[in-house]
Amino acid sequence: MSLPTPHVKSATEAAATARGLKGSPQKAQLVLALIRGKPIAQALNALQFCKKRLATPARKVLLSAIANAEHNAGLNLDKLVVARAYADKGTVLKRFNPRARGRAAPVLKHRCHITVVVAEQTAAPKAAAKPAKADNAASQAKSTATTEKTEA
């Protein structure tokens, strides 16, 4: 079985891409950093109230990735998380502004491609890691208490 796009790495993922958006990839990365690793409800909420101009197309791409996950991959919407979100460099329009003494100043109009990959969240390993740290701290406290008793 071949995967539908090069962005999808497993059967539990779905992706969407918007190409040729007006805006630099650097500015798009600032918006996409808000949603990486979040559940889709939180990601949509963050993009809804973000004041950056590229937040609107990023939200559309996220909604498209969610629709692809539901319709094409048959994934559970309640477990979806933004696995990856990144912006690639697109074409650059090169224009010139006239300056003094017959010179010209270049103006670069950047474009970007936004890609969002959503995946089903597996069992939460973070929740299991927290009690292990507490157990480790408790065992360290016991070991220091026993060393204090032996010294006294």
PDB file of C-alpha atoms in Angstrom:
ATOM      1  CA  MET A   1       0.000   0.000   0.000  1.00  0.00           C
ATOM      2  CA  SER A   2       1.379   3.389  -0.926  1.00  0.00           C
ATOM      3  CA  LEU A   3       0.769   6.413   1.228  1.00  0.00           C
ATOM      4  CA  PRO A   4      -1.194   9.281  -0.373  1.00  0.00           C
ATOM      5  CA  THR A   5       1.387  12.070   0.014  1.00  0.00           C
ATOM      6  CA  PRO A   6       5.052  12.298   0.948  1.00  0.00           C
ATOM      7  CA  HIS A   7       4.085  14.174   4.129  1.00  0.00           C
ATOM      8  CA  VAL A   8       2.160  11.214   5.552  1.00  0.00           C
ATOM      9  CA  LYS A   9       4.410   8.651   7.237  1.00  0.00           C
ATOM     10  CA  SER A  10       1.846   6.160   8.572  1.00  0.00           C
ATOM     11  CA  ALA A  11      -1.749   5.077   8.142  1.00  0.00           C
ATOM     12  CA  THR A  12      -2.785   7.027  11.263  1.00  0.00           C
ATOM     13  CA  GLU A  13      -1.867  10.388   9.716  1.00  0.00           C
ATOM     14  CA  ALA A  14      -3.475  12.762   7.235  1.00  0.00           C
ATOM     15  CA  ALA A  15      -2.078  15.938   5.692  1.00  0.00           C
ATOM     16  CA  ALA A  16      -3.084  19.048   3.798  1.00  0.00           C
ATOM     17  CA  THR A  17      -0.977  21.645   1.996  1.00  0.00           C
ATOM     18  CA  ALA A  18      -1.621  25.157   0.729  1.00  0.00           C
ATOM     19  CA  ARG A  19       0.870  26.314  -1.863  1.00  0.00           C
ATOM     20  CA  GLY A  20       1.847  29.796  -3.011  1.00  0.00           C
ATOM     21  CA  LEU A  21       0.487  31.772  -0.078  1.00  0.00           C
ATOM     22  CA  LYS A  22       1.454  35.412   0.104  1.00  0.00           C
ATOM     23  CA  GLY A  23       3.804  35.832   3.050  1.00  0.00           C
ATOM     24  CA  SER A  24       7.258  34.766   4.111  1.00  0.00           C
ATOM     25  CA  PRO A  25       7.933  31.288   5.503  1.00  0.00           C
ATOM     26  CA  GLN A  26       9.481  32.861   8.601  1.00  0.00           C
ATOM     27  CA  LYS A  27       6.227  34.632   9.461  1.00  0.00           C
ATOM     28  CA  ALA A  28       4.225  31.491   8.727  1.00  0.00           C
ATOM     29  CA  GLN A  29       6.426  29.497  11.130  1.00  0.00           C
ATOM     30  CA  LEU A  30       5.483  31.913  13.933  1.00  0.00           C
ATOM     31  CA  VAL A  31       1.808  31.098  13.390  1.00  0.00           C
ATOM     32  CA  LEU A  32       2.373  27.350  13.023  1.00  0.00           C
ATOM     33  CA  ALA A  33       4.390  27.219  16.243  1.00  0.00           C
ATOM     34  CA  LEU A  34       1.139  28.026  18.077  1.00  0.00           C
ATOM     35  CA  ILE A  35      -0.520  24.753  17.015  1.00  0.00           C
ATOM     36  CA  ARG A  36       2.235  22.120  16.950  1.00  0.00           C
ATOM     37  CA  GLY A  37       1.475  19.169  19.224  1.00  0.00           C
ATOM     38  CA  LYS A  38      -1.945  20.464  20.310  1.00  0.00           C
ATOM     39  CA  PRO A  39      -5.315  18.724  19.998  1.00  0.00           C
ATOM     40  CA  ILE A  40      -7.287  19.988  17.032  1.00  0.00           C
ATOM     41  CA  ALA A  41      -9.878  21.835  19.132  1.00  0.00           C
ATOM     42  CA  GLN A  42      -7.165  23.886  20.866  1.00  0.00           C
ATOM     43  CA  ALA A  43      -5.330  24.444  17.579  1.00  0.00           C
ATOM     44  CA  LEU A  44      -8.447  25.730  15.814  1.00  0.00           C
ATOM     45  CA  ASN A  45      -9.183  28.027  18.757  1.00  0.00           C
ATOM     46  CA  ALA A  46      -5.623  29.395  18.755  1.00  0.00           C
ATOM     47  CA  LEU A  47      -5.757  30.147  15.022  1.00  0.00           C
ATOM     48  CA  GLN A  48      -9.242  31.659  15.277  1.00  0.00           C
ATOM     49  CA  PHE A  49      -8.069  34.368  17.674  1.00  0.00           C
ATOM     50  CA  CYS A  50      -4.538  34.887  16.346  1.00  0.00           C
ATOM     51  CA  LYS A  51      -4.055  38.370  14.883  1.00  0.00           C
ATOM     52  CA  LYS A  52      -1.426  37.374  12.304  1.00  0.00           C
ATOM     53  CA  ARG A  53      -2.514  37.537   8.660  1.00  0.00           C
ATOM     54  CA  LEU A  54      -1.297  34.021   7.878  1.00  0.00           C
ATOM     55  CA  ALA A  55      -3.462  32.548  10.665  1.00  0.00           C
ATOM     56  CA  THR A  56      -6.519  32.472   8.372  1.00  0.00           C
ATOM     57  CA  PRO A  57      -4.940  30.330   5.627  1.00  0.00           C
ATOM     58  CA  ALA A  58      -3.272  28.157   8.274  1.00  0.00           C
ATOM     59  CA  ARG A  59      -6.696  27.531   9.843  1.00  0.00           C
ATOM     60  CA  LYS A  60      -8.109  26.557   6.437  1.00  0.00           C
ATOM     61  CA  VAL A  61      -5.250  24.113   5.907  1.00  0.00           C
ATOM     62  CA  LEU A  62      -5.862  22.609   9.357  1.00  0.00           C
ATOM     63  CA  LEU A  63      -9.580  22.202   8.603  1.00  0.00           C
ATOM     64  CA  SER A  64      -8.665  20.529   5.307  1.00  0.00           C
ATOM     65  CA  ALA A  65      -6.286  18.139   7.074  1.00  0.00           C
ATOM     66  CA  ILE A  66      -9.040  17.275   9.555  1.00  0.00           C
ATOM     67  CA  ALA A  67     -11.477  16.598   6.697  1.00  0.00           C
ATOM     68  CA  ASN A  68      -8.854  14.432   4.958  1.00  0.00           C
ATOM     69  CA  ALA A  69      -8.323  12.482   8.182  1.00  0.00           C
ATOM     70  CA  GLU A  70     -12.032  11.839   8.596  1.00  0.00           C
ATOM     71  CA  HIS A  71     -12.964  11.118   4.990  1.00  0.00           C
ATOM     72  CA  ASN A  72      -9.860   9.569   3.391  1.00  0.00           C
ATOM     73  CA  ALA A  73      -8.106   7.874   6.330  1.00  0.00           C
ATOM     74  CA  GLY A  74     -11.153   7.185   8.519  1.00  0.00           C
ATOM     75  CA  LEU A  75      -9.469   8.486  11.682  1.00  0.00           C
ATOM     76  CA  ASN A  76     -11.236   9.278  14.965  1.00  0.00           C
ATOM     77  CA  LEU A  77     -11.692  13.063  15.279  1.00  0.00           C
ATOM     78  CA  ASP A  78     -11.694  12.981  19.086  1.00  0.00           C
ATOM     79  CA  LYS A  79      -8.117  11.655  19.166  1.00  0.00           C
ATOM     80  CA  LEU A  80      -6.596  13.910  16.475  1.00  0.00           C
ATOM     81  CA  VAL A  81      -3.524  15.982  17.299  1.00  0.00           C
ATOM     82  CA  VAL A  82      -1.436  18.294  15.109  1.00  0.00           C
ATOM     83  CA  ALA A  83       1.600  16.066  14.586  1.00  0.00           C
ATOM     84  CA  ARG A  84       3.585  18.399  12.341  1.00  0.00           C
ATOM     85  CA  ALA A  85       3.025  21.895  10.953  1.00  0.00           C
ATOM     86  CA  TYR A  86       5.638  23.672   8.888  1.00  0.00           C
ATOM     87  CA  ALA A  87       6.129  26.269   6.175  1.00  0.00           C
ATOM     88  CA  ASP A  88       8.388  25.863   3.156  1.00  0.00           C
ATOM     89  CA  LYS A  89       9.796  28.533   0.897  1.00  0.00           C
ATOM     90  CA  GLY A  90       7.834  29.217  -2.275  1.00  0.00           C
ATOM     91  CA  THR A  91       8.602  31.313  -5.321  1.00  0.00           C
ATOM     92  CA  VAL A  92       9.935  34.830  -4.838  1.00  0.00           C
ATOM     93  CA  LEU A  93       8.665  37.643  -7.060  1.00  0.00           C
ATOM     94  CA  LYS A  94      11.463  40.086  -7.780  1.00  0.00           C
ATOM     95  CA  ARG A  95      10.410  43.675  -8.359  1.00  0.00           C
ATOM     96  CA  PHE A  96      12.305  46.972  -8.349  1.00  0.00           C
ATOM     97  CA  ASN A  97      11.632  50.421  -6.908  1.00  0.00           C
ATOM     98  CA  PRO A  98      13.181  53.438  -8.605  1.00  0.00           C
ATOM     99  CA  ARG A  99      15.654  55.346  -6.432  1.00  0.00           C
ATOM    100  CA  ALA A 100      17.647  58.534  -6.795  1.00  0.00           C
ATOM    101  CA  ARG A 101      20.269  59.049  -9.547  1.00  0.00           C
ATOM    102  CA  GLY A 102      18.809  56.389 -11.820  1.00  0.00           C
ATOM    103  CA  ARG A 103      19.354  53.511  -9.435  1.00  0.00           C
ATOM    104  CA  ALA A 104      16.910  50.760  -8.514  1.00  0.00           C
ATOM    105  CA  ALA A 105      16.248  49.021  -5.210  1.00  0.00           C
ATOM    106  CA  PRO A 106      15.107  45.391  -5.297  1.00  0.00           C
ATOM    107  CA  VAL A 107      11.844  44.369  -3.647  1.00  0.00           C
ATOM    108  CA  LEU A 108      11.421  40.660  -2.890  1.00  0.00           C
ATOM    109  CA  LYS A 109       7.843  39.422  -2.509  1.00  0.00           C
ATOM    110  CA  HIS A 110       8.012  36.093  -0.727  1.00  0.00           C
ATOM    111  CA  ARG A 111       5.582  33.192  -1.022  1.00  0.00           C
ATOM    112  CA  CYS A 112       5.304  30.105   1.162  1.00  0.00           C
ATOM    113  CA  HIS A 113       3.770  26.641   1.281  1.00  0.00           C
ATOM    114  CA  ILE A 114       2.014  25.617   4.514  1.00  0.00           C
ATOM    115  CA  THR A 115       1.728  21.918   5.405  1.00  0.00           C
ATOM    116  CA  VAL A 116      -0.214  20.550   8.373  1.00  0.00           C
ATOM    117  CA  VAL A 117      -0.153  16.861   9.343  1.00  0.00           C
ATOM    118  CA  VAL A 118      -2.654  15.528  11.874  1.00  0.00           C
ATOM    119  CA  ALA A 119      -2.406  12.125  13.541  1.00  0.00           C
ATOM    120  CA  GLU A 120      -4.336  10.016  15.998  1.00  0.00           C
ATOM    121  CA  GLN A 121      -2.904  10.412  19.462  1.00  0.00           C
ATOM    122  CA  THR A 122      -1.658   7.164  20.952  1.00  0.00           C
ATOM    123  CA  ALA A 123      -1.696   6.334  24.670  1.00  0.00           C
ATOM    124  CA  ALA A 124      -0.361   9.258  26.671  1.00  0.00           C
ATOM    125  CA  PRO A 125       3.207   8.409  27.768  1.00  0.00           C
ATOM    126  CA  LYS A 126       3.481  11.727  29.629  1.00  0.00           C
ATOM    127  CA  ALA A 127       0.892  10.682  32.236  1.00  0.00           C
ATOM    128  CA  ALA A 128       2.800   7.469  32.909  1.00  0.00           C
ATOM    129  CA  ALA A 129       6.096   9.348  33.254  1.00  0.00           C
ATOM    130  CA  LYS A 130       4.874  11.684  36.021  1.00  0.00           C
ATOM    131  CA  PRO A 131       4.219   9.017  38.696  1.00  0.00           C
ATOM    132  CA  ALA A 132       7.590   7.442  37.920  1.00  0.00           C
ATOM    133  CA  LYS A 133       9.282  10.720  38.823  1.00  0.00           C
ATOM    134  CA  ALA A 134       7.281  10.905  42.055  1.00  0.00           C
ATOM    135  CA  ASP A 135       8.288   7.332  42.933  1.00  0.00           C
ATOM    136  CA  ASN A 136      11.895   8.180  42.181  1.00  0.00           C
ATOM    137  CA  ALA A 137      11.731  11.244  44.463  1.00  0.00           C
ATOM    138  CA  ALA A 138      10.157   9.160  47.238  1.00  0.00           C
ATOM    139  CA  SER A 139      12.881   6.519  46.959  1.00  0.00           C
ATOM    140  CA  GLN A 140      15.551   9.225  47.093  1.00  0.00           C
ATOM    141  CA  ALA A 141      13.964  10.651  50.246  1.00  0.00           C
ATOM    142  CA  LYS A 142      13.974   7.185  51.851  1.00  0.00           C
ATOM    143  CA  SER A 143      17.637   6.639  50.922  1.00  0.00           C
ATOM    144  CA  THR A 144      18.676   9.994  52.428  1.00  0.00           C
ATOM    145  CA  ALA A 145      16.679   9.204  55.589  1.00  0.00           C
ATOM    146  CA  THR A 146      18.443   5.853  55.986  1.00  0.00           C
ATOM    147  CA  THR A 147      21.867   7.435  55.488  1.00  0.00           C
ATOM    148  CA  GLU A 148      21.070  10.039  58.125  1.00  0.00           C
ATOM    149  CA  LYS A 149      20.052   7.291  60.601  1.00  0.00           C
ATOM    150  CA  THR A 150      23.271   5.362  59.982  1.00  0.00           C
ATOM    151  CA  GLU A 151      25.398   8.491  60.462  1.00  0.00           C
ATOM    152  CA  ALA A 152      23.702   9.366  63.794  1.00  0.00           C
TER     153      ALA A 152
END
